[in-house]
Amino acid sequence: MASESRRSGMGHRDREQAKAEAFTLLASLKARRESLTSGHVTLATLFDKYDGSPAFRAKKMRTQAEDRRKLERVMGFIGRDRDVTTIAPSDVQRYVEARMSGQCSSNGKPVRARAAAADLVALNIMLNWATRERQSDGSPLLAHNPMRGIRRPVEKNPRRPIETYDRYLKLMRVAGEVDWRLPLVLALAESTGQRISAVLHLGREDLALERLPYGWVQFRAEHQKNGCDHWVPLTRNTARLIRRHLRSLRGEAASLLFPADKERAQSVDRWFMSRRLRAAYERAGLKPLSGGLWHPFRRKFATERKHLPLRDVAVAGGWKEPRTLLECYQLADNATLQRVVLDAPKLFADGLRPVTPSVTPNSRTRTTHGRRKSRLQKAVPVFGT
């Protein structure tokens, strides 16, 4: 009996000890979770984890570098050791004012509201990632996003210049004198509406010149912002320029359409071609549009096709969201505004009907007796009657 009681006593003590250890472990896990989710995470710590995450590494190298610069700029102003959960709307407002005044810029130049908003977007993406990323114990890196509900600055009068066809023709007349690649680059940018990086990375295998009506060209996903492969038909003039361009590359071993001067196996740098385009503007006696160099051709492509279905225009130009195309690229023009105001039918009781333009009544004139008499009392002649 004694041995049995001794054994039962030892079992009771073991259970009590195990229970105490379990309570201690739960308390430590709870404290750790509260420390992680209550805000004891600095911006620098969160940035280091975000920079090494698969979500960040999945971005393009150029996008990664740009996001790092944006986040470093924000952390440099708010504080790298700043508790993430203590970020307040006042901090965002102070950063916006400092960024727009040039205090956070390396060159000290003021920027527009859109540049400040882009930095805050990068910060917001990182914080959203932290709310979804889990620790080994299942707790999130961040309990909530402190940027949620905070308004970012909005550009009231955004600069969205658009090129015109007459200026494009003047550039094409002098483009060959500036660089042998520039005529085809300009033709592809004007006729397909693609981004300049996608155009410069085209290869010979991306062409299907035998496909009707005049040939097609493929823009690959790795060089597209939307990450999608798509084929675009070529115009007759662009197909003619491509065939002439290929004849000039007959002796080349590289498969690229626009190889660099020194490294023939690499595509020409877009900054190099931008300098060539500026030289073409100068040679043609034109001034580059303020607020863009290649993108005005993209807006031209979208605006010229406002009468076509929005979905098809978005696919042809490489836009992922038709909403972006509608809000930022299809701009109002004077010819369309005139049609909206002058060519619209009039609403009658039985529906919309086109009307013949009439003479507008003049102001009242004096009669021979010195009294004013309105011409509205007279019959108004109508053109065509």
Coordinates of C-alpha atoms in Angstrom, one line a residue:
M1 CA 0.0 0.0 0.0
A2 CA 2.8 2.3 0.8
S3 CA 4.5 1.7 -2.5
E4 CA 1.2 2.3 -4.3
S5 CA 0.7 5.6 -2.5
R6 CA 4.3 6.5 -3.1
R7 CA 3.8 5.8 -6.8
S8 CA 0.5 7.7 -6.9
G9 CA 2.1 10.7 -5.1
M10 CA 5.0 10.8 -7.6
G11 CA 2.5 10.7 -10.4
H12 CA 0.6 13.6 -8.9
R13 CA 3.7 15.7 -8.5
D14 CA 4.7 15.0 -12.1
R15 CA 1.4 16.1 -13.4
E16 CA 1.5 19.2 -11.4
Q17 CA 5.0 20.0 -12.6
A18 CA 4.0 19.3 -16.2
K19 CA 1.0 21.5 -15.8
A20 CA 3.2 24.3 -14.4
E21 CA 5.7 24.0 -17.2
A22 CA 2.8 24.1 -19.7
F23 CA 1.4 27.3 -18.2
T24 CA 4.9 28.8 -18.2
L25 CA 5.3 27.9 -21.9
L26 CA 1.9 29.3 -22.8
A27 CA 2.7 32.5 -20.9
S28 CA 6.0 32.9 -22.7
L29 CA 4.4 32.3 -26.1
K30 CA 1.6 34.8 -25.3
A31 CA 4.2 37.3 -24.2
R32 CA 6.2 36.7 -27.4
R33 CA 3.1 37.0 -29.5
E34 CA 2.1 40.3 -27.8
S35 CA 5.6 41.6 -28.2
L36 CA 5.5 40.8 -31.9
T37 CA 2.0 42.0 -32.6
S38 CA 1.7 44.9 -30.2
G39 CA 4.3 47.0 -32.1
H40 CA 7.7 46.1 -30.9
V41 CA 9.0 45.8 -34.5
T42 CA 11.2 48.5 -35.9
L43 CA 11.1 49.7 -39.5
A44 CA 14.7 48.5 -40.0
T45 CA 13.9 45.0 -38.8
L46 CA 10.8 44.8 -40.9
F47 CA 12.6 46.0 -43.9
D48 CA 15.4 43.4 -43.5
K49 CA 12.8 40.6 -43.4
Y50 CA 10.9 42.1 -46.3
D51 CA 14.0 42.5 -48.5
G52 CA 14.8 38.8 -48.2
S53 CA 11.3 37.5 -48.6
P54 CA 10.2 35.6 -51.7
A55 CA 7.5 38.1 -52.4
F56 CA 10.1 40.9 -52.8
R57 CA 12.5 38.7 -54.7
A58 CA 9.8 37.9 -57.2
K59 CA 9.9 41.5 -58.4
K60 CA 12.1 42.6 -61.3
M61 CA 15.6 43.7 -60.3
R62 CA 14.9 47.2 -61.4
T63 CA 11.7 47.3 -59.3
Q64 CA 13.6 45.9 -56.3
A65 CA 16.2 48.6 -56.5
E66 CA 13.6 51.3 -56.9
D67 CA 11.6 50.0 -53.9
R68 CA 14.7 49.9 -51.8
R69 CA 15.4 53.6 -52.6
K70 CA 11.9 54.6 -51.7
L71 CA 11.9 52.7 -48.4
E72 CA 15.3 53.9 -47.4
R73 CA 14.1 57.5 -48.0
V74 CA 11.1 57.0 -45.8
M75 CA 13.0 55.3 -43.0
G76 CA 15.7 57.9 -43.1
F77 CA 13.1 60.6 -42.4
I78 CA 10.8 58.7 -39.9
G79 CA 13.6 56.8 -38.2
R80 CA 15.0 53.3 -38.8
D81 CA 14.5 52.4 -35.2
R82 CA 11.0 53.7 -35.1
D83 CA 8.3 51.4 -33.7
V84 CA 6.1 50.5 -36.7
T85 CA 2.9 50.7 -34.8
T86 CA 3.5 54.2 -33.7
I87 CA 3.4 55.6 -37.3
A88 CA 0.7 58.3 -37.3
P89 CA -1.0 60.5 -39.9
S90 CA 1.1 63.4 -38.6
D91 CA 4.3 61.5 -39.6
V92 CA 3.0 60.9 -43.1
Q93 CA 2.0 64.6 -43.5
R94 CA 5.4 65.7 -42.3
Y95 CA 7.1 63.4 -44.7
V96 CA 5.0 64.6 -47.6
E97 CA 5.8 68.2 -46.9
A98 CA 9.5 67.5 -46.6
R99 CA 9.6 65.3 -49.7
M100 CA 7.8 67.9 -51.8
S101 CA 10.0 70.7 -50.6
G102 CA 13.2 68.8 -51.5
Q103 CA 14.5 68.0 -48.0
C104 CA 14.4 64.2 -48.6
S105 CA 15.9 64.4 -52.1
S106 CA 19.5 63.7 -52.8
N107 CA 19.8 66.7 -55.1
G108 CA 17.6 68.9 -53.0
K109 CA 15.1 69.5 -55.8
P110 CA 11.4 69.8 -54.9
V111 CA 9.1 67.0 -56.3
R112 CA 5.4 66.7 -57.1
A113 CA 2.8 65.0 -54.9
R114 CA 2.9 61.9 -57.1
A115 CA 6.6 61.2 -56.1
A116 CA 5.8 61.5 -52.4
A117 CA 2.8 59.2 -52.8
A118 CA 4.9 56.6 -54.6
D119 CA 7.2 56.4 -51.5
L120 CA 4.2 55.9 -49.3
V121 CA 2.8 53.2 -51.5
A122 CA 6.1 51.3 -51.2
L123 CA 5.8 51.6 -47.4
N124 CA 2.2 50.5 -47.4
I125 CA 3.0 47.4 -49.5
M126 CA 5.7 46.4 -47.0
L127 CA 3.3 46.8 -44.1
N128 CA 0.6 44.8 -45.8
W129 CA 3.1 42.1 -46.4
A130 CA 4.0 42.0 -42.7
T131 CA 0.3 41.5 -41.7
R132 CA 0.2 38.4 -43.9
E133 CA 3.6 36.9 -43.1
R134 CA 3.6 34.4 -40.2
Q135 CA 6.1 33.5 -37.6
S136 CA 7.0 29.9 -36.7
D137 CA 4.4 30.0 -34.0
G138 CA 1.7 31.2 -36.4
S139 CA 1.6 34.8 -35.2
P140 CA 1.9 37.6 -37.8
L141 CA 4.8 39.9 -38.0
L142 CA 2.4 42.9 -37.6
A143 CA -1.0 42.8 -36.1
H144 CA -2.4 45.6 -38.3
N145 CA -1.2 48.1 -40.8
P146 CA -0.8 51.5 -39.2
M147 CA -1.0 53.1 -42.7
R148 CA -4.5 51.9 -43.2
G149 CA -6.9 54.8 -43.6
I150 CA -4.2 57.4 -44.0
R151 CA -4.7 59.4 -47.1
R152 CA -1.8 59.8 -49.5
P153 CA -1.3 63.0 -51.5
V154 CA -3.0 63.2 -54.8
E155 CA -1.8 65.2 -57.8
K156 CA -4.5 67.7 -58.7
N157 CA -3.1 68.6 -62.1
P158 CA -0.9 65.6 -63.2
R159 CA 1.4 66.2 -66.1
R160 CA 0.4 63.7 -68.8
P161 CA 1.8 65.0 -72.1
I162 CA 0.7 63.4 -75.4
E163 CA 2.6 63.4 -78.7
T164 CA 1.0 64.2 -82.0
Y165 CA 1.3 62.6 -85.4
D166 CA 2.7 65.6 -87.1
R167 CA 5.6 65.8 -84.6
Y168 CA 6.2 62.1 -85.0
L169 CA 6.6 62.6 -88.8
K170 CA 9.1 65.3 -88.3
L171 CA 11.1 63.0 -85.9
M172 CA 11.0 60.2 -88.4
R173 CA 12.6 62.4 -91.1
V174 CA 15.7 62.9 -89.0
A175 CA 15.8 59.8 -86.8
G176 CA 18.0 57.9 -89.2
E177 CA 20.6 60.7 -89.1
V178 CA 20.9 60.4 -85.3
D179 CA 21.0 56.6 -84.9
W180 CA 20.4 53.7 -87.2
R181 CA 18.1 52.0 -84.6
L182 CA 16.0 55.0 -83.8
P183 CA 13.5 54.9 -86.8
L184 CA 12.3 51.4 -86.0
V185 CA 12.2 52.1 -82.3
L186 CA 10.0 55.2 -82.9
A187 CA 7.8 53.3 -85.4
L188 CA 7.2 50.5 -82.9
A189 CA 6.5 52.8 -80.0
E190 CA 4.0 54.9 -82.1
S191 CA 2.2 52.0 -83.8
T192 CA 2.0 49.5 -80.9
G193 CA 1.9 51.8 -77.9
Q194 CA 4.4 49.6 -75.9
R195 CA 6.8 50.7 -73.3
I196 CA 10.3 51.5 -74.4
S197 CA 11.8 48.6 -72.4
A198 CA 9.6 46.1 -74.1
V199 CA 10.4 47.5 -77.5
L200 CA 14.2 47.4 -77.0
H201 CA 14.2 43.8 -75.9
L202 CA 12.6 42.5 -79.0
G203 CA 14.4 39.7 -80.9
R204 CA 14.1 38.1 -84.3
E205 CA 12.2 35.2 -82.8
D206 CA 9.5 37.6 -81.7
L207 CA 8.6 38.4 -85.3
A208 CA 6.0 36.6 -87.4
L209 CA 6.2 38.7 -90.7
E210 CA 4.4 36.0 -92.7
R211 CA 1.3 36.3 -90.6
L212 CA -1.5 38.3 -92.1
P213 CA -2.2 41.1 -92.8
Y214 CA 1.3 42.6 -92.5
G215 CA 2.9 40.6 -89.7
W216 CA 2.8 40.3 -86.0
V217 CA 5.2 40.9 -83.1
Q218 CA 5.4 39.3 -79.7
F219 CA 6.1 41.2 -76.5
R220 CA 7.4 38.7 -73.9
A221 CA 6.3 38.6 -70.2
E222 CA 9.7 39.1 -68.7
H223 CA 9.9 42.6 -70.3
Q224 CA 6.3 43.6 -69.7
K225 CA 5.0 45.4 -66.6
N226 CA 1.9 43.3 -66.5
G227 CA 3.9 40.0 -66.9
C228 CA 1.9 38.7 -69.8
D229 CA 2.9 37.5 -73.3
H230 CA 0.9 38.9 -76.1
W231 CA 1.0 39.3 -79.9
V232 CA 0.3 42.6 -81.6
P233 CA -0.3 43.1 -85.3
L234 CA 2.0 45.4 -87.2
T235 CA 1.1 48.2 -89.5
R236 CA 2.2 48.2 -93.2
N237 CA 4.8 50.9 -92.6
T238 CA 6.2 49.3 -89.5
A239 CA 6.5 45.9 -91.2
R240 CA 8.4 47.6 -94.1
L241 CA 10.8 49.2 -91.6
I242 CA 11.4 45.9 -89.9
R243 CA 12.3 44.2 -93.1
R244 CA 14.7 46.9 -94.0
H245 CA 16.1 46.8 -90.5
L246 CA 16.7 43.1 -90.7
R247 CA 18.6 43.5 -94.0
S248 CA 21.0 45.8 -92.2
L249 CA 21.5 43.1 -89.5
R250 CA 22.2 40.3 -92.0
G251 CA 25.8 39.8 -90.9
E252 CA 25.0 40.0 -87.2
A253 CA 25.2 37.0 -85.0
A254 CA 23.0 38.4 -82.3
S255 CA 19.3 37.7 -82.3
L256 CA 18.3 41.0 -80.9
L257 CA 16.7 43.7 -83.1
F258 CA 18.4 46.5 -81.2
P259 CA 21.9 45.3 -80.1
A260 CA 24.2 47.6 -78.2
D261 CA 27.2 49.1 -79.9
K262 CA 29.8 47.2 -77.9
E263 CA 28.1 44.2 -76.4
R264 CA 26.2 42.9 -79.4
A265 CA 24.6 40.1 -77.3
Q266 CA 22.8 42.7 -75.1
S267 CA 20.0 45.0 -76.1
V268 CA 20.8 48.7 -76.2
D269 CA 20.2 50.7 -73.0
R270 CA 17.0 52.7 -72.8
W271 CA 18.9 55.7 -71.4
F272 CA 21.1 55.6 -74.4
M273 CA 18.1 55.6 -76.8
S274 CA 16.5 58.4 -74.7
R275 CA 19.6 60.6 -75.4
R276 CA 19.3 59.8 -79.1
L277 CA 15.6 60.7 -79.1
R278 CA 16.4 64.1 -77.5
A279 CA 19.0 64.6 -80.2
A280 CA 16.4 63.9 -82.8
Y281 CA 14.1 66.4 -81.2
E282 CA 16.8 69.0 -81.4
R283 CA 17.7 68.2 -85.0
A284 CA 14.0 68.4 -86.0
G285 CA 13.6 71.8 -84.4
L286 CA 11.2 70.5 -81.7
K287 CA 11.1 70.6 -78.0
P288 CA 10.5 67.4 -75.9
L289 CA 7.3 67.5 -74.1
S290 CA 7.5 68.4 -70.4
G291 CA 6.8 65.4 -68.2
G292 CA 7.7 62.5 -70.4
L293 CA 9.8 61.3 -73.3
W294 CA 8.6 57.9 -74.5
H295 CA 5.3 57.7 -72.6
P296 CA 3.7 60.5 -74.7
F297 CA 3.7 58.1 -77.6
R298 CA 1.9 55.5 -75.4
R299 CA -0.8 58.1 -74.5
K300 CA -1.1 59.0 -78.2
F301 CA -1.8 55.3 -79.0
A302 CA -4.5 55.1 -76.3
T303 CA -6.2 58.4 -77.1
E304 CA -6.4 57.7 -80.9
R305 CA -8.3 54.5 -80.1
K306 CA -11.0 55.9 -77.7
H307 CA -13.7 54.8 -80.2
L308 CA -12.6 51.2 -80.0
P309 CA -13.5 48.6 -77.3
L310 CA -11.6 49.3 -74.1
R311 CA -10.6 45.7 -73.5
D312 CA -9.0 45.3 -76.9
V313 CA -7.1 48.5 -76.6
A314 CA -5.8 47.4 -73.2
V315 CA -4.6 44.0 -74.5
A316 CA -3.0 45.6 -77.6
G317 CA -1.1 48.2 -75.6
G318 CA -0.1 45.9 -72.7
W319 CA -2.3 47.4 -70.0
K320 CA -3.2 44.9 -67.3
E321 CA -6.2 47.0 -66.0
P322 CA -8.5 48.8 -68.4
R323 CA -9.2 51.2 -65.6
T324 CA -5.6 52.4 -65.7
L325 CA -5.9 52.9 -69.5
L326 CA -9.2 54.9 -69.0
E327 CA -8.0 57.1 -66.2
C328 CA -4.4 57.8 -67.1
Y329 CA -3.9 57.3 -70.8
Q330 CA -7.1 58.0 -72.8
L331 CA -7.1 61.8 -72.6
A332 CA -9.6 64.4 -73.9
D333 CA -8.8 66.1 -77.2
N334 CA -10.3 69.1 -78.9
A335 CA -11.7 67.2 -81.9
T336 CA -13.6 64.8 -79.7
L337 CA -14.9 67.6 -77.5
Q338 CA -16.2 69.4 -80.6
R339 CA -18.1 66.3 -81.6
V340 CA -19.5 65.9 -78.1
V341 CA -20.9 69.4 -78.1
L342 CA -21.7 70.1 -81.8
D343 CA -22.6 66.7 -83.3
A344 CA -24.9 65.5 -80.5
P345 CA -28.6 65.0 -81.4
K346 CA -31.4 66.9 -79.5
L347 CA -33.9 65.3 -77.2
F348 CA -37.5 65.6 -78.3
A349 CA -40.7 64.2 -76.8
D350 CA -40.5 61.2 -79.1
G351 CA -36.7 60.6 -78.6
L352 CA -33.3 61.8 -79.9
R353 CA -33.4 63.4 -83.4
P354 CA -30.7 65.2 -85.4
V355 CA -31.5 68.8 -86.0
T356 CA -30.5 71.3 -88.7
P357 CA -28.4 74.2 -87.3
S358 CA -30.4 77.5 -87.1
V359 CA -29.4 81.2 -87.0
T360 CA -28.9 82.5 -83.5
P361 CA -31.2 85.5 -82.8
N362 CA -29.3 88.8 -82.5
S363 CA -29.7 91.3 -79.7
R364 CA -32.7 93.7 -79.6
T365 CA -32.6 96.7 -81.9
R366 CA -34.3 100.1 -81.7
T367 CA -37.3 100.8 -83.9
T368 CA -38.0 104.1 -85.7
H369 CA -40.2 105.1 -82.7
G370 CA -37.3 104.7 -80.2
R371 CA -38.8 101.6 -78.6
R372 CA -36.8 98.4 -78.3
K373 CA -38.2 95.5 -80.3
S374 CA -36.8 92.0 -80.0
R375 CA -36.0 90.0 -83.1
L376 CA -37.3 87.0 -81.4
Q377 CA -40.7 88.0 -82.5
K378 CA -39.7 87.6 -86.1
A379 CA -39.4 84.3 -87.9
V380 CA -35.9 82.9 -87.7
P381 CA -34.6 81.5 -91.0
V382 CA -33.1 78.1 -90.9
F383 CA -30.3 76.9 -93.1
G384 CA -31.4 74.4 -95.7
T385 CA -35.0 75.5 -95.9

